[in-house]
PDB file of C-alpha atoms in Angstrom:
ATOM      1  CA  MET X   1       0.044  -6.050  -5.537  1.00  0.00           C
ATOM      2  CA  ARG X   2      -2.127  -5.119  -2.767  1.00  0.00           C
ATOM      3  CA  ILE X   3      -4.958  -7.029  -1.498  1.00  0.00           C
ATOM      4  CA  TRP X   4      -8.301  -5.592  -0.170  1.00  0.00           C
ATOM      5  CA  VAL X   5     -10.562  -7.941   1.502  1.00  0.00           C
ATOM      6  CA  ASP X   6     -14.993  -7.178   1.833  1.00  0.00           C
ATOM      7  CA  ALA X   7     -14.393  -8.217   5.258  1.00  0.00           C
ATOM      8  CA  ASP X   8     -18.174  -7.865   6.468  1.00  0.00           C
ATOM      9  CA  ALA X   9     -19.204 -11.094   4.684  1.00  0.00           C
ATOM     10  CA  CYS X  10     -15.812 -12.942   4.422  1.00  0.00           C
ATOM     11  CA  PRO X  11     -15.448 -16.172   6.648  1.00  0.00           C
ATOM     12  CA  VAL X  12     -12.810 -16.595   9.352  1.00  0.00           C
ATOM     13  CA  VAL X  13     -11.116 -19.469   7.692  1.00  0.00           C
ATOM     14  CA  ILE X  14     -10.715 -17.336   4.727  1.00  0.00           C
ATOM     15  CA  ARG X  15      -9.012 -14.237   6.953  1.00  0.00           C
ATOM     16  CA  ASP X  16      -6.778 -16.438   8.007  1.00  0.00           C
ATOM     17  CA  ILE X  17      -5.832 -18.303   5.148  1.00  0.00           C
ATOM     18  CA  LEU X  18      -5.045 -14.430   3.627  1.00  0.00           C
ATOM     19  CA  PHE X  19      -3.640 -13.517   7.345  1.00  0.00           C
ATOM     20  CA  ARG X  20      -0.805 -16.795   6.520  1.00  0.00           C
ATOM     21  CA  ALA X  21      -0.410 -15.374   3.180  1.00  0.00           C
ATOM     22  CA  ALA X  22       0.414 -11.966   3.884  1.00  0.00           C
ATOM     23  CA  GLU X  23       3.001 -12.934   6.909  1.00  0.00           C
ATOM     24  CA  ARG X  24       4.544 -15.411   4.069  1.00  0.00           C
ATOM     25  CA  THR X  25       4.753 -12.838   0.978  1.00  0.00           C
ATOM     26  CA  GLY X  26       5.086  -9.733   2.368  1.00  0.00           C
ATOM     27  CA  VAL X  27       2.036  -8.472   0.574  1.00  0.00           C
ATOM     28  CA  GLU X  28      -0.261  -5.633   1.545  1.00  0.00           C
ATOM     29  CA  LEU X  29      -3.332  -7.345   2.807  1.00  0.00           C
ATOM     30  CA  THR X  30      -6.309  -4.678   4.475  1.00  0.00           C
ATOM     31  CA  LEU X  31      -9.351  -5.491   5.759  1.00  0.00           C
ATOM     32  CA  VAL X  32     -12.457  -3.240   5.211  1.00  0.00           C
ATOM     33  CA  ALA X  33     -15.673  -3.788   7.192  1.00  0.00           C
ATOM     34  CA  ASN X  34     -17.913  -1.611   9.478  1.00  0.00           C
ATOM     35  CA  ARG X  35     -17.011  -3.361  12.117  1.00  0.00           C
ATOM     36  CA  TRP X  36     -13.885  -3.231  13.927  1.00  0.00           C
ATOM     37  CA  LEU X  37     -11.873  -6.671  13.245  1.00  0.00           C
ATOM     38  CA  LYS X  38      -8.661  -7.698  14.943  1.00  0.00           C
ATOM     39  CA  VAL X  39      -5.789  -8.205  12.902  1.00  0.00           C
ATOM     40  CA  PRO X  40      -2.057  -9.995  13.686  1.00  0.00           C
ATOM     41  CA  PRO X  41       0.392  -7.782  14.487  1.00  0.00           C
ATOM     42  CA  ALA X  42       2.197  -7.171  11.237  1.00  0.00           C
ATOM     43  CA  ARG X  43       3.381  -4.366   9.367  1.00  0.00           C
ATOM     44  CA  ASN X  44       1.567  -5.189   6.026  1.00  0.00           C
ATOM     45  CA  ILE X  45      -1.611  -6.470   7.625  1.00  0.00           C
ATOM     46  CA  ARG X  46      -4.328  -3.458   8.612  1.00  0.00           C
ATOM     47  CA  ALA X  47      -8.133  -3.623   8.880  1.00  0.00           C
ATOM     48  CA  ILE X  48     -10.074   0.003   7.867  1.00  0.00           C
ATOM     49  CA  GLN X  49     -13.133   0.573   9.731  1.00  0.00           C
ATOM     50  CA  VAL X  50     -15.991   2.666   7.798  1.00  0.00           C
ATOM     51  CA  GLU X  51     -18.984   3.785   8.930  1.00  0.00           C
ATOM     52  CA  PRO X  52     -22.284   1.501   8.580  1.00  0.00           C
ATOM     53  CA  GLY X  53     -24.431   1.445   5.923  1.00  0.00           C
ATOM     54  CA  PHE X  54     -25.001  -0.021   2.946  1.00  0.00           C
ATOM     55  CA  ASP X  55     -22.269  -0.703   0.445  1.00  0.00           C
ATOM     56  CA  VAL X  56     -20.241   2.056   2.347  1.00  0.00           C
ATOM     57  CA  ALA X  57     -16.894  -1.006   2.649  1.00  0.00           C
ATOM     58  CA  ASP X  58     -17.378  -1.899  -1.084  1.00  0.00           C
ATOM     59  CA  ASN X  59     -17.275   2.042  -1.900  1.00  0.00           C
ATOM     60  CA  GLU X  60     -14.274   2.438  -0.023  1.00  0.00           C
ATOM     61  CA  ILE X  61     -12.615  -0.934  -1.788  1.00  0.00           C
ATOM     62  CA  VAL X  62     -13.852   0.595  -4.762  1.00  0.00           C
ATOM     63  CA  ARG X  63     -12.205   4.371  -4.534  1.00  0.00           C
ATOM     64  CA  ARG X  64      -9.075   2.920  -3.208  1.00  0.00           C
ATOM     65  CA  VAL X  65      -8.198  -0.135  -5.306  1.00  0.00           C
ATOM     66  CA  ALA X  66      -6.055  -0.085  -8.648  1.00  0.00           C
ATOM     67  CA  ALA X  67      -5.167  -2.336 -11.656  1.00  0.00           C
ATOM     68  CA  GLY X  68      -3.677  -5.569 -10.655  1.00  0.00           C
ATOM     69  CA  ASP X  69      -4.919  -5.350  -6.935  1.00  0.00           C
ATOM     70  CA  LEU X  70      -6.840  -8.435  -5.230  1.00  0.00           C
ATOM     71  CA  VAL X  71      -9.786  -8.040  -3.829  1.00  0.00           C
ATOM     72  CA  VAL X  72     -11.601 -10.796  -2.018  1.00  0.00           C
ATOM     73  CA  THR X  73     -15.292 -10.852  -1.944  1.00  0.00           C
ATOM     74  CA  ALA X  74     -18.438 -12.683  -2.485  1.00  0.00           C
ATOM     75  CA  ASP X  75     -20.363  -9.572  -3.691  1.00  0.00           C
ATOM     76  CA  ILE X  76     -20.882  -9.757  -7.526  1.00  0.00           C
ATOM     77  CA  PRO X  77     -21.553  -6.075  -7.769  1.00  0.00           C
ATOM     78  CA  LEU X  78     -18.968  -4.684  -6.290  1.00  0.00           C
ATOM     79  CA  ALA X  79     -16.870  -7.681  -7.626  1.00  0.00           C
ATOM     80  CA  ALA X  80     -17.779  -6.574 -11.245  1.00  0.00           C
ATOM     81  CA  GLU X  81     -16.606  -2.767 -10.363  1.00  0.00           C
ATOM     82  CA  VAL X  82     -13.087  -4.222  -9.438  1.00  0.00           C
ATOM     83  CA  VAL X  83     -13.023  -6.132 -12.811  1.00  0.00           C
ATOM     84  CA  ALA X  84     -13.761  -2.656 -14.568  1.00  0.00           C
ATOM     85  CA  LYS X  85     -10.988  -1.299 -12.657  1.00  0.00           C
ATOM     86  CA  ASP X  86      -8.577  -3.600 -14.156  1.00  0.00           C
ATOM     87  CA  ALA X  87      -7.623  -5.481 -10.395  1.00  0.00           C
ATOM     88  CA  VAL X  88      -8.715  -8.971  -9.633  1.00  0.00           C
ATOM     89  CA  ALA X  89     -11.533 -10.626  -7.693  1.00  0.00           C
ATOM     90  CA  LEU X  90     -11.763 -13.793  -6.226  1.00  0.00           C
ATOM     91  CA  ASN X  91     -14.612 -14.939  -4.274  1.00  0.00           C
ATOM     92  CA  PRO X  92     -14.117 -17.119  -0.590  1.00  0.00           C
ATOM     93  CA  ARG X  93     -14.509 -20.277  -2.682  1.00  0.00           C
ATOM     94  CA  GLY X  94     -11.896 -20.021  -5.143  1.00  0.00           C
ATOM     95  CA  GLU X  95     -13.775 -18.360  -8.053  1.00  0.00           C
ATOM     96  CA  ARG X  96     -12.302 -15.780  -9.625  1.00  0.00           C
ATOM     97  CA  TYR X  97     -14.461 -13.294 -11.620  1.00  0.00           C
ATOM     98  CA  THR X  98     -13.301 -12.103 -15.198  1.00  0.00           C
ATOM     99  CA  ALA X  99     -14.046  -9.971 -17.606  1.00  0.00           C
ATOM    100  CA  GLU X 100     -15.255 -12.927 -19.512  1.00  0.00           C
ATOM    101  CA  ASN X 101     -18.043 -13.990 -16.686  1.00  0.00           C
ATOM    102  CA  ILE X 102     -18.587 -10.883 -14.407  1.00  0.00           C
ATOM    103  CA  ARG X 103     -22.232  -9.768 -16.369  1.00  0.00           C
ATOM    104  CA  GLU X 104     -23.496 -13.739 -16.630  1.00  0.00           C
ATOM    105  CA  ARG X 105     -22.761 -13.653 -12.778  1.00  0.00           C
ATOM    106  CA  LEU X 106     -24.628 -10.182 -12.673  1.00  0.00           C
ATOM    107  CA  ASN X 107     -27.839 -11.566 -14.432  1.00  0.00           C
ATOM    108  CA  MET X 108     -28.159 -14.567 -12.417  1.00  0.00           C
ATOM    109  CA  ARG X 109     -27.854 -12.298  -9.108  1.00  0.00           C
ATOM    110  CA  ASP X 110     -30.723 -10.173 -10.580  1.00  0.00           C
ATOM    111  CA  PHE X 111     -32.597 -12.953 -11.480  1.00  0.00           C
ATOM    112  CA  MET X 112     -32.175 -15.014  -8.284  1.00  0.00           C
ATOM    113  CA  ASP X 113     -33.071 -11.482  -6.589  1.00  0.00           C
ATOM    114  CA  THR X 114     -36.396 -11.329  -8.834  1.00  0.00           C
ATOM    115  CA  LEU X 115     -37.450 -15.300  -7.618  1.00  0.00           C
ATOM    116  CA  ARG X 116     -36.830 -14.288  -4.056  1.00  0.00           C
ATOM    117  CA  ALA X 117     -38.778 -10.990  -4.451  1.00  0.00           C
ATOM    118  CA  SER X 118     -41.300 -12.681  -5.673  1.00  0.00           C
ATOM    119  CA  GLY X 119     -41.583 -15.340  -2.623  1.00  0.00           C
ATOM    120  CA  ILE X 120     -40.251 -18.110  -4.735  1.00  0.00           C
ATOM    121  CA  ASP X 121     -37.716 -19.522  -1.924  1.00  0.00           C
ATOM    122  CA  THR X 122     -34.432 -20.861  -3.976  1.00  0.00           C
ATOM    123  CA  GLY X 123     -32.310 -21.707  -0.836  1.00  0.00           C
ATOM    124  CA  GLY X 124     -29.222 -20.180  -0.481  1.00  0.00           C
ATOM    125  CA  GLN X 125     -25.176 -21.426  -1.058  1.00  0.00           C
ATOM    126  CA  SER X 126     -24.026 -24.303   0.766  1.00  0.00           C
ATOM    127  CA  ALA X 127     -21.781 -24.106   3.867  1.00  0.00           C
ATOM    128  CA  LEU X 128     -18.248 -23.246   3.130  1.00  0.00           C
ATOM    129  CA  GLY X 129     -16.447 -26.385   2.778  1.00  0.00           C
ATOM    130  CA  THR X 130     -12.876 -27.834   2.817  1.00  0.00           C
ATOM    131  CA  ARG X 131     -12.810 -28.295  -0.992  1.00  0.00           C
ATOM    132  CA  ASP X 132     -14.027 -24.745  -1.345  1.00  0.00           C
ATOM    133  CA  ARG X 133     -10.995 -23.814   1.010  1.00  0.00           C
ATOM    134  CA  GLN X 134      -8.350 -25.412  -0.607  1.00  0.00           C
ATOM    135  CA  ALA X 135      -9.966 -23.627  -3.800  1.00  0.00           C
ATOM    136  CA  PHE X 136      -9.083 -20.858  -2.425  1.00  0.00           C
ATOM    137  CA  ALA X 137      -6.135 -21.004  -1.264  1.00  0.00           C
ATOM    138  CA  ASN X 138      -4.464 -22.347  -4.567  1.00  0.00           C
ATOM    139  CA  GLN X 139      -6.057 -19.653  -6.494  1.00  0.00           C
ATOM    140  CA  LEU X 140      -3.917 -17.102  -3.711  1.00  0.00           C
ATOM    141  CA  ASP X 141      -1.123 -19.050  -4.320  1.00  0.00           C
ATOM    142  CA  GLN X 142      -1.419 -19.101  -7.876  1.00  0.00           C
ATOM    143  CA  LEU X 143      -2.164 -14.872  -8.043  1.00  0.00           C
ATOM    144  CA  LEU X 144       0.345 -14.354  -5.741  1.00  0.00           C
ATOM    145  CA  ALA X 145       3.174 -16.374  -7.895  1.00  0.00           C
ATOM    146  CA  GLN X 146       1.795 -14.827 -10.719  1.00  0.00           C
ATOM    147  CA  ALA X 147       2.602 -10.985  -8.616  1.00  0.00           C
ATOM    148  CA  ARG X 148       5.366 -11.536  -7.641  1.00  0.00           C
ATOM    149  CA  PRO X 149       8.910 -10.686  -9.933  1.00  0.00           C
ATOM    150  CA  ALA X 150      11.037 -13.376 -11.546  1.00  0.00           C
ATOM    151  CA  PRO X 151      14.306 -13.293  -9.918  1.00  0.00           C
ATOM    152  CA  ARG X 152      16.978 -11.754 -11.648  1.00  0.00           C
ATOM    153  CA  ARG X 153      19.512 -13.809 -13.497  1.00  0.00           C
ATOM    154  CA  ASP X 154      22.952 -11.667 -14.232  1.00  0.00           C
TER     155      ASP X 154
END
């Protein structure tokens, strides 16, 4: 498993959780953004800077992701493409996008976009809280544990 991060909008606190997990487990972690990002000096952690532009980072992640990889993103259309490639998509609040729930999420996103376009104030998501960070860390730990091969018993 490799971890890909849609880093342009990823909260710093979530990146820090990912850095610690990558350092602890040795899993390959790649942040993709259209700006330069500082990452810890580790062999398995890197950042890719893409050209500025609409969905350029998303397209780079989709191009590189493989089945079984994990993508951290709050971008629902990106998550849908990731799930379609048999990879795992997790948002910074610890919610996992699946083949079962992604269509509903896309429909709700489109509905909210329509409301906003017609001038209706839909508010927005609340700030990322302690429970959100904990939920993300718990989901990440579960996914990393599932990805590790079981110890050999000879």
